[in-house]
mmCIF file of C-alpha atoms in Angstrom:
data_model
loop_
_atom_site.group_PDB
_atom_site.id
_atom_site.type_symbol
_atom_site.label_atom_id
_atom_site.label_comp_id
_atom_site.label_asym_id
_atom_site.label_seq_id
_atom_site.Cartn_x
_atom_site.Cartn_y
_atom_site.Cartn_z
ATOM 1 C CA MET A 6 13.475 -52.628 -42.053
ATOM 2 C CA GLU A 7 13.701 -56.115 -42.911
ATOM 3 C CA ALA A 8 16.500 -56.783 -45.276
ATOM 4 C CA ASN A 9 15.536 -56.235 -49.393
ATOM 5 C CA GLU A 10 12.368 -54.892 -48.447
ATOM 6 C CA PRO A 11 10.441 -52.594 -50.656
ATOM 7 C CA VAL A 12 9.480 -48.499 -48.951
ATOM 8 C CA GLY A 13 6.498 -49.147 -49.510
ATOM 9 C CA ARG A 14 5.266 -52.536 -47.654
ATOM 10 C CA SER A 15 7.672 -50.639 -44.700
ATOM 11 C CA ALA A 16 5.360 -47.495 -44.977
ATOM 12 C CA ARG A 17 2.331 -49.538 -45.016
ATOM 13 C CA LYS A 18 3.321 -52.378 -42.473
ATOM 14 C CA HIS A 19 4.680 -48.751 -40.330
ATOM 15 C CA GLN A 20 0.755 -47.336 -39.962
ATOM 16 C CA ALA A 21 -0.754 -50.742 -40.135
ATOM 17 C CA ILE A 22 1.139 -51.022 -36.686
ATOM 18 C CA MET A 23 -0.053 -47.448 -35.225
ATOM 19 C CA GLU A 24 -4.058 -48.039 -36.608
ATOM 20 C CA ALA A 25 -3.537 -51.520 -34.537
ATOM 21 C CA ALA A 26 -1.626 -50.134 -31.896
ATOM 22 C CA THR A 27 -4.145 -47.373 -31.360
ATOM 23 C CA ALA A 28 -6.517 -49.599 -31.460
ATOM 24 C CA VAL A 29 -5.782 -51.588 -28.891
ATOM 25 C CA PHE A 30 -4.387 -49.090 -26.652
ATOM 26 C CA MET A 31 -7.725 -47.080 -26.706
ATOM 27 C CA ASP A 32 -9.412 -50.825 -25.732
ATOM 28 C CA LYS A 33 -6.791 -52.416 -23.226
ATOM 29 C CA GLY A 34 -5.547 -48.705 -21.749
ATOM 30 C CA TYR A 35 -1.036 -48.649 -22.306
ATOM 31 C CA ALA A 36 -0.990 -51.548 -19.552
ATOM 32 C CA GLY A 37 -3.076 -53.899 -20.526
ATOM 33 C CA THR A 38 -1.865 -54.024 -23.900
ATOM 34 C CA SER A 39 0.742 -56.208 -24.865
ATOM 35 C CA MET A 40 2.821 -55.706 -28.096
ATOM 36 C CA ASP A 41 1.111 -59.009 -29.169
ATOM 37 C CA ASP A 42 -2.002 -58.464 -28.831
ATOM 38 C CA ILE A 43 -0.586 -55.026 -31.640
ATOM 39 C CA ALA A 44 1.310 -57.917 -33.829
ATOM 40 C CA LYS A 45 -2.449 -59.519 -33.753
ATOM 41 C CA LEU A 46 -4.032 -57.204 -34.888
ATOM 42 C CA ALA A 47 -1.995 -55.061 -37.306
ATOM 43 C CA ALA A 48 -0.946 -59.624 -38.989
ATOM 44 C CA VAL A 49 2.035 -58.465 -38.376
ATOM 45 C CA SER A 50 4.698 -60.886 -36.475
ATOM 46 C CA LYS A 51 5.809 -59.600 -33.316
ATOM 47 C CA GLN A 52 9.010 -59.401 -34.752
ATOM 48 C CA THR A 53 8.081 -56.784 -37.219
ATOM 49 C CA VAL A 54 6.694 -54.409 -34.306
ATOM 50 C CA TYR A 55 10.101 -54.048 -32.455
ATOM 51 C CA LYS A 56 11.515 -54.175 -36.545
ATOM 52 C CA HIS A 57 9.307 -50.509 -36.604
ATOM 53 C CA PHE A 58 9.412 -49.644 -32.639
ATOM 54 C CA ALA A 59 11.991 -50.481 -30.183
ATOM 55 C CA ASP A 60 9.424 -50.367 -27.045
ATOM 56 C CA LYS A 61 6.422 -50.332 -26.134
ATOM 57 C CA GLU A 62 7.090 -46.882 -24.657
ATOM 58 C CA LYS A 63 7.761 -45.211 -28.083
ATOM 59 C CA LEU A 64 5.309 -46.890 -29.837
ATOM 60 C CA PHE A 65 2.891 -45.362 -27.248
ATOM 61 C CA ALA A 66 4.445 -41.961 -27.586
ATOM 62 C CA GLU A 67 4.246 -42.353 -31.547
ATOM 63 C CA ILE A 68 0.347 -43.058 -31.889
ATOM 64 C CA VAL A 69 -0.208 -40.080 -27.920
ATOM 65 C CA LEU A 70 1.955 -37.328 -30.434
ATOM 66 C CA ALA A 71 0.983 -38.668 -33.468
ATOM 67 C CA THR A 72 -3.480 -36.886 -32.877
ATOM 68 C CA THR A 73 -1.208 -33.824 -32.797
ATOM 69 C CA GLY A 74 -1.530 -32.968 -35.992
ATOM 70 C CA ARG A 75 -5.410 -33.333 -35.816
ATOM 71 C CA VAL A 76 -5.681 -29.747 -34.705
ATOM 72 C CA GLU A 77 -5.028 -27.937 -37.349
ATOM 73 C CA ALA A 78 -8.550 -27.804 -38.456
ATOM 74 C CA MET A 79 -9.601 -26.269 -35.539
ATOM 75 C CA ILE A 80 -7.416 -23.618 -35.770
ATOM 76 C CA ASP A 81 -8.367 -22.670 -38.376
ATOM 77 C CA LEU A 82 -11.546 -23.009 -37.255
ATOM 78 C CA VAL A 83 -10.742 -20.171 -34.231
ATOM 79 C CA ALA A 84 -8.728 -18.141 -36.676
ATOM 80 C CA ASP A 85 -10.471 -16.613 -38.940
ATOM 81 C CA ILE A 86 -13.545 -14.609 -36.876
ATOM 82 C CA PRO A 87 -15.522 -12.745 -38.147
ATOM 83 C CA ALA A 88 -14.560 -8.988 -36.864
ATOM 84 C CA ASP A 89 -18.316 -7.750 -37.340
ATOM 85 C CA ALA A 90 -19.867 -5.968 -34.898
ATOM 86 C CA ASP A 91 -23.689 -6.445 -35.293
ATOM 87 C CA ALA A 92 -23.106 -10.381 -36.510
ATOM 88 C CA LEU A 93 -20.181 -10.661 -33.255
ATOM 89 C CA GLU A 94 -23.597 -12.909 -30.883
ATOM 90 C CA GLU A 95 -23.670 -15.357 -33.998
ATOM 91 C CA ASN A 96 -20.233 -15.331 -35.017
ATOM 92 C CA LEU A 97 -19.435 -16.405 -31.776
ATOM 93 C CA LEU A 98 -22.288 -18.819 -30.785
ATOM 94 C CA ARG A 99 -21.687 -20.834 -34.349
ATOM 95 C CA LEU A 100 -17.197 -21.205 -33.408
ATOM 96 C CA ALA A 101 -18.725 -22.670 -30.150
ATOM 97 C CA ARG A 102 -20.933 -25.077 -31.557
ATOM 98 C CA GLN A 103 -18.495 -26.167 -33.531
ATOM 99 C CA PHE A 104 -15.639 -26.089 -31.376
ATOM 100 C CA LEU A 105 -17.785 -28.075 -28.378
ATOM 101 C CA ILE A 106 -19.464 -31.443 -30.962
ATOM 102 C CA THR A 107 -15.273 -31.763 -32.126
ATOM 103 C CA LEU A 108 -13.757 -31.458 -29.147
ATOM 104 C CA THR A 109 -16.860 -33.944 -27.666
ATOM 105 C CA GLN A 110 -16.079 -36.965 -30.385
ATOM 106 C CA PRO A 111 -15.269 -39.974 -29.285
ATOM 107 C CA GLU A 112 -12.362 -41.244 -30.193
ATOM 108 C CA VAL A 113 -10.729 -37.744 -28.736
ATOM 109 C CA LEU A 114 -12.362 -38.576 -25.708
ATOM 110 C CA GLN A 115 -10.975 -41.622 -26.008
ATOM 111 C CA LEU A 116 -7.919 -40.053 -26.736
ATOM 112 C CA ARG A 117 -7.603 -37.822 -23.197
ATOM 113 C CA ARG A 118 -8.773 -40.444 -20.841
ATOM 114 C CA LEU A 119 -5.701 -42.751 -21.819
ATOM 115 C CA VAL A 120 -3.227 -39.497 -21.856
ATOM 116 C CA ILE A 121 -4.893 -39.193 -18.144
ATOM 117 C CA ALA A 122 -4.414 -42.759 -17.297
ATOM 118 C CA ASN A 123 -0.963 -42.820 -17.833
ATOM 119 C CA ALA A 124 0.034 -38.130 -17.118
ATOM 120 C CA ASP A 125 2.315 -39.765 -14.321
ATOM 121 C CA THR A 126 4.396 -42.643 -15.838
ATOM 122 C CA PHE A 127 4.880 -40.055 -18.976
ATOM 123 C CA PRO A 128 4.335 -36.492 -17.554
ATOM 124 C CA ASP A 129 6.550 -34.955 -20.654
ATOM 125 C CA LEU A 130 3.921 -37.508 -23.055
ATOM 126 C CA GLY A 131 1.216 -35.333 -21.708
ATOM 127 C CA ALA A 132 2.675 -32.250 -21.876
ATOM 128 C CA ALA A 133 3.722 -32.282 -24.905
ATOM 129 C CA TRP A 134 0.652 -34.125 -26.435
ATOM 130 C CA TYR A 135 -1.012 -30.665 -24.010
ATOM 131 C CA GLU A 136 1.090 -27.983 -25.332
ATOM 132 C CA GLN A 137 1.159 -29.625 -28.894
ATOM 133 C CA GLY A 138 -2.340 -30.103 -29.084
ATOM 134 C CA PHE A 139 -5.382 -27.799 -27.474
ATOM 135 C CA GLU A 140 -2.624 -25.463 -26.254
ATOM 136 C CA ARG A 141 -2.049 -24.181 -30.021
ATOM 137 C CA VAL A 142 -5.045 -23.583 -30.778
ATOM 138 C CA LEU A 143 -5.880 -21.954 -27.214
ATOM 139 C CA ALA A 144 -3.446 -19.809 -28.548
ATOM 140 C CA THR A 145 -4.494 -18.919 -31.549
ATOM 141 C CA LEU A 146 -8.239 -18.212 -29.689
ATOM 142 C CA ALA A 147 -6.365 -16.193 -27.526
ATOM 143 C CA GLY A 148 -5.337 -14.143 -31.178
ATOM 144 C CA SER A 149 -8.940 -13.950 -32.326
ATOM 145 C CA PHE A 150 -10.170 -12.983 -29.299
ATOM 146 C CA GLN A 151 -6.721 -9.586 -29.486
ATOM 147 C CA ARG A 152 -8.100 -8.678 -32.595
ATOM 148 C CA LEU A 153 -12.038 -8.306 -31.823
ATOM 149 C CA ALA A 154 -10.287 -6.296 -29.267
ATOM 150 C CA ASP A 155 -8.419 -3.684 -31.017
ATOM 151 C CA ARG A 156 -11.476 -3.270 -33.153
ATOM 152 C CA GLY A 157 -13.615 -2.542 -30.600
ATOM 153 C CA LEU A 158 -15.942 -5.399 -30.221
ATOM 154 C CA LEU A 159 -14.861 -7.389 -27.170
ATOM 155 C CA ARG A 160 -13.040 -5.734 -23.335
ATOM 156 C CA ILE A 161 -10.761 -8.335 -22.972
ATOM 157 C CA ASP A 162 -7.013 -7.297 -20.895
ATOM 158 C CA ASP A 163 -5.329 -10.674 -20.849
ATOM 159 C CA PRO A 164 -6.490 -12.783 -24.507
ATOM 160 C CA LEU A 165 -5.454 -16.342 -23.865
ATOM 161 C CA MET A 166 -6.963 -15.863 -20.164
ATOM 162 C CA ALA A 167 -9.955 -14.948 -22.096
ATOM 163 C CA ALA A 168 -9.132 -17.930 -24.740
ATOM 164 C CA ASN A 169 -9.443 -20.530 -21.565
ATOM 165 C CA HIS A 170 -12.176 -18.601 -20.259
ATOM 166 C CA PHE A 171 -14.769 -19.466 -23.280
ATOM 167 C CA SER A 172 -13.119 -23.291 -23.388
ATOM 168 C CA GLY A 173 -13.603 -23.771 -19.863
ATOM 169 C CA LEU A 174 -17.137 -22.663 -20.296
ATOM 170 C CA LEU A 175 -18.098 -24.459 -23.181
ATOM 171 C CA LEU A 176 -16.610 -27.598 -22.116
ATOM 172 C CA TRP A 177 -16.943 -27.924 -18.290
ATOM 173 C CA ILE A 178 -20.252 -30.088 -18.285
ATOM 174 C CA PRO A 179 -19.743 -32.485 -21.185
ATOM 175 C CA VAL A 180 -16.256 -33.433 -21.439
ATOM 176 C CA ASN A 181 -16.739 -34.158 -17.452
ATOM 177 C CA ARG A 182 -19.580 -35.484 -16.923
ATOM 178 C CA ALA A 183 -17.506 -38.902 -20.398
ATOM 179 C CA MET A 184 -14.587 -38.450 -18.435
ATOM 180 C CA PHE A 185 -16.385 -40.097 -15.041
ATOM 181 C CA HIS A 186 -19.350 -41.803 -16.781
ATOM 182 C CA GLY A 187 -17.314 -42.693 -19.646
ATOM 183 C CA GLY A 188 -18.359 -42.610 -23.281
ATOM 184 C CA PRO A 189 -20.027 -39.193 -24.683
ATOM 185 C CA GLN A 190 -22.860 -38.073 -22.150
ATOM 186 C CA HIS A 191 -24.840 -35.518 -24.484
ATOM 187 C CA ALA A 192 -27.017 -35.511 -27.880
ATOM 188 C CA ARG A 193 -26.244 -32.863 -30.246
ATOM 189 C CA ALA A 194 -28.972 -30.474 -29.396
ATOM 190 C CA GLU A 195 -27.626 -30.437 -25.910
ATOM 191 C CA LEU A 196 -23.895 -29.918 -26.858
ATOM 192 C CA GLU A 197 -25.326 -27.129 -29.170
ATOM 193 C CA ASN A 198 -27.225 -25.812 -25.421
ATOM 194 C CA HIS A 199 -24.300 -25.194 -23.585
ATOM 195 C CA ALA A 200 -22.083 -24.326 -26.488
ATOM 196 C CA ASP A 201 -24.859 -20.998 -26.351
ATOM 197 C CA ALA A 202 -25.571 -20.876 -22.969
ATOM 198 C CA GLY A 203 -21.175 -21.129 -22.280
ATOM 199 C CA THR A 204 -20.755 -18.179 -25.787
ATOM 200 C CA ARG A 205 -23.597 -16.197 -23.539
ATOM 201 C CA ALA A 206 -22.044 -15.798 -20.416
ATOM 202 C CA PHE A 207 -18.509 -15.359 -21.632
ATOM 203 C CA LEU A 208 -20.264 -12.434 -24.104
ATOM 204 C CA ALA A 209 -21.943 -11.064 -20.933
ATOM 205 C CA ALA A 210 -18.423 -11.250 -18.995
ATOM 206 C CA TYR A 211 -16.181 -9.310 -22.068
ATOM 207 C CA ARG A 212 -18.114 -7.646 -24.354
#
């Protein structure tokens, strides 16, 4: 913080730098981004950027890990699957559609590409992003599947493996296509079809 700078102003500058850094890293990648680029977009001096973040690596790590907090909505989504035998397929179909549409939003795919592109350079950061984000979602989903199994609605020996199978059946086609082709490759109706097909394949194996 600059000498005598009010806390509120410093916080606003910090947020502006974070938002600018996110936009520039997404657009240019880690190697192609400079602190000058970030300072210009944030409308602050480069000296101010360095007052808030010691170097580009620390800034990159902070903007990546800041996104893991967004998984709370996903965790809420997968945590509460009703144990209703008559509506099991309907409930899982609804969950699958929301799950897939959320995880194929353009900003989510952009961030995934950014983290993967720098995984060799920053392996600990990539691992932390996965563990604090999607791995928590999988663990919560596994708990939900175990509860359904306890009620006799599913046949599951390994709930975490089942959670991975469920998410894999949903994500494999649209996410891989987006990773290789760039940009979201599916309309909403196509995503819903993938979600429905994946859910029915899951139920054929686990119900």
